[in-house]
GROMACS .gro file of C-alpha atoms in nm:
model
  121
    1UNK     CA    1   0.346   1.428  -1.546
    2UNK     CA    2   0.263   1.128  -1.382
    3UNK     CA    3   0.280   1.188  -0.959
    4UNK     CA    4   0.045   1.027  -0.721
    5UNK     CA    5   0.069   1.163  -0.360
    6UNK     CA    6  -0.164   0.971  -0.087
    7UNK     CA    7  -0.220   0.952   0.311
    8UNK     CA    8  -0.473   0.686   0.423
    9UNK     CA    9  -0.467   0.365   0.625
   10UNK     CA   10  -0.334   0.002   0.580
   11UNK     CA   11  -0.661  -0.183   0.476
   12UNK     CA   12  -0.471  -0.553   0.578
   13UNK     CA   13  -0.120  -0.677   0.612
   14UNK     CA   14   0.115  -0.618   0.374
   15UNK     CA   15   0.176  -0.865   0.133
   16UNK     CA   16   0.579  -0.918   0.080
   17UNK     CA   17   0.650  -1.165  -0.161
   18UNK     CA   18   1.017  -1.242  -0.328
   19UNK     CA   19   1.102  -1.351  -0.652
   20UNK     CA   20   1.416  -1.524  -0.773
   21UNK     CA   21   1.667  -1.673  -0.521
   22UNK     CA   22   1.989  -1.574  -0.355
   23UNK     CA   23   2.135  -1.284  -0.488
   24UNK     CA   24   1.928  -1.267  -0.767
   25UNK     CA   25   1.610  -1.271  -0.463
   26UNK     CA   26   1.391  -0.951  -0.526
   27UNK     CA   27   1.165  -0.818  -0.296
   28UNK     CA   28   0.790  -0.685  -0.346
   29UNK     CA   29   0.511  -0.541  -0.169
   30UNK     CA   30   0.160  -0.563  -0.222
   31UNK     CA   31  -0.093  -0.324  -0.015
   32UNK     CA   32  -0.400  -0.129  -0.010
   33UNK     CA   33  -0.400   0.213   0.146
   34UNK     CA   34  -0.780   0.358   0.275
   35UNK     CA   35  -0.817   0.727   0.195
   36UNK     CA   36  -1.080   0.988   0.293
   37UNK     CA   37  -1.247   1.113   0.007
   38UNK     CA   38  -1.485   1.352   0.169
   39UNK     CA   39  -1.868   1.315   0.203
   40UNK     CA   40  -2.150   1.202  -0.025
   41UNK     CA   41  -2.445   1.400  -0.119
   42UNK     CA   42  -2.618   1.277   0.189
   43UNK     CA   43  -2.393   1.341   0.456
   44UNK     CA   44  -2.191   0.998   0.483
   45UNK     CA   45  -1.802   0.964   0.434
   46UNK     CA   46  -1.648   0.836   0.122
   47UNK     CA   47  -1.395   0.616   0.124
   48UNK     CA   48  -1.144   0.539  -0.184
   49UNK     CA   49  -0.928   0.190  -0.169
   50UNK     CA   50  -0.624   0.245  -0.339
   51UNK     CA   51  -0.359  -0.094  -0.447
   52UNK     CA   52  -0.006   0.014  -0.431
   53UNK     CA   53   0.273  -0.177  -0.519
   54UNK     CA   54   0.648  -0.106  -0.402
   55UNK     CA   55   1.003  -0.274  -0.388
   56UNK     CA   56   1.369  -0.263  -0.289
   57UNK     CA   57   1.428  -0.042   0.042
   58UNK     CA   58   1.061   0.060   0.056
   59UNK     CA   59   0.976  -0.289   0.101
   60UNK     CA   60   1.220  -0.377   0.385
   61UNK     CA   61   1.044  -0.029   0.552
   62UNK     CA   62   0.717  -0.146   0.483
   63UNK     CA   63   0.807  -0.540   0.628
   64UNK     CA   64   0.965  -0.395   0.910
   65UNK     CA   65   0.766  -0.066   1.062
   66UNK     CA   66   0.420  -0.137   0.904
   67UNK     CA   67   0.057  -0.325   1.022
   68UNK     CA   68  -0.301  -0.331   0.926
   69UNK     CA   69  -0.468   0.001   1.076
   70UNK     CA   70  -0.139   0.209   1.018
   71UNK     CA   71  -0.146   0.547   0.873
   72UNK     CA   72   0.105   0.643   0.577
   73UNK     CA   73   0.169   0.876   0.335
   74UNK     CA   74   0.315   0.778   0.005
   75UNK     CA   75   0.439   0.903  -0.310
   76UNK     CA   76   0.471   0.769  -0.639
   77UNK     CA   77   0.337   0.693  -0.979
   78UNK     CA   78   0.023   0.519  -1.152
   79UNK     CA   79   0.074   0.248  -1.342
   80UNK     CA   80  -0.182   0.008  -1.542
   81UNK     CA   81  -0.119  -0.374  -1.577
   82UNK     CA   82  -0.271  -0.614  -1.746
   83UNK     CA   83  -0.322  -1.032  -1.758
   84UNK     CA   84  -0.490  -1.319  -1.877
   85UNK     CA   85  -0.688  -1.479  -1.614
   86UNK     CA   86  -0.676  -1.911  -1.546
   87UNK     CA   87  -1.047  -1.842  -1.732
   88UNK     CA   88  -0.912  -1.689  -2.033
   89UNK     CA   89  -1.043  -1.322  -1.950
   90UNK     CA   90  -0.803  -1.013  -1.970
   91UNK     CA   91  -0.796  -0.803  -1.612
   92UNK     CA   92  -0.676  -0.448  -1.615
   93UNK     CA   93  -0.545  -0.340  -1.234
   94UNK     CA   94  -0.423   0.028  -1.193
   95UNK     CA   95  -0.229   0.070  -0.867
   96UNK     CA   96   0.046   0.316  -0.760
   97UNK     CA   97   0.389   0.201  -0.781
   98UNK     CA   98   0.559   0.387  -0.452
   99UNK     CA   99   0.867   0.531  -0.462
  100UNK     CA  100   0.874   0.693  -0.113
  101UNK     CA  101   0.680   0.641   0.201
  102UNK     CA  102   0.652   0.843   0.521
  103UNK     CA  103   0.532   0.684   0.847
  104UNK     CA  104   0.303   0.936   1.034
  105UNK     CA  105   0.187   0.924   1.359
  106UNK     CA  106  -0.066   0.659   1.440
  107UNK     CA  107  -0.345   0.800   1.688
  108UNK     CA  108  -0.639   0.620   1.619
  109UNK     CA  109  -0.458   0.279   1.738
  110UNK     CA  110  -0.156   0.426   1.973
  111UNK     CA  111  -0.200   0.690   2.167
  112UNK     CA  112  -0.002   0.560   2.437
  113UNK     CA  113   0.312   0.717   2.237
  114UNK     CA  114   0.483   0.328   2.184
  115UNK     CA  115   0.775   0.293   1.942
  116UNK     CA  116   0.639   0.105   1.639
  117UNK     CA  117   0.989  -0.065   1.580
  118UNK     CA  118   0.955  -0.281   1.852
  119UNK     CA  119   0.621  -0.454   1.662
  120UNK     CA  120   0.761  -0.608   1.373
  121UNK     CA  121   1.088  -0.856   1.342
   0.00000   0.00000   0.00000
């Protein structure tokens, strides 16, 4: 079973990129969610950083609804990929490929109770 389930906070914008062009144009998304990972063995917070990667509809969500400082919850699966570096040197990345994501209410950075539609496009 391979199921990844996660709630933490946009580290930076989202990074949408597309590949191909006109109706062959697919859309990615690049982003790294902050999650709470308890506290260490003196006292301090941990924090993990996790990459996730999503496209199609999740993507026009993410463009559309989503900024740095954000807090989502998202589900889907880990994947490992691998490439060859402009120095020759394979690099293994692990990130979460998300299938579904679930905007949750943002009160660190809104507590005036705004609609976050209105930010983006």
């Amino acid at each position: 079973m391979n199921n990844v389930n996660l709630i933490g906070r946009i580290t930076k914008e989202p990074d949408v990129r597309s590949f191909g062009k006109g109706k062959d144009a697919v859309n990615m998304v690049r982003f790294t969610l902050a999650i709470r990972d308890g506290r260490d063995k003196e006292g301090n917070e941990r924090t993990q950083f996790i990459n996730c990667a999503a496209w199609g509809v999740v993507v026009e969500i993410i463009e559309r609804y989503v900024n740095k400082g954000d807090m989502l919850a998202v589900s889907g699966k880990l994947v490992n990929n691998n490439y060859e570096n402009k120095d020759g040197q394979m690099v293994y990345q692990t990130e979460v490929r998300v299938d579904n994501i679930y905007l949750l209410p943002n009160t660190k950075n809104d507590s005036s109770g705004s609609n976050k539609g209105s930010r983006r496009k």
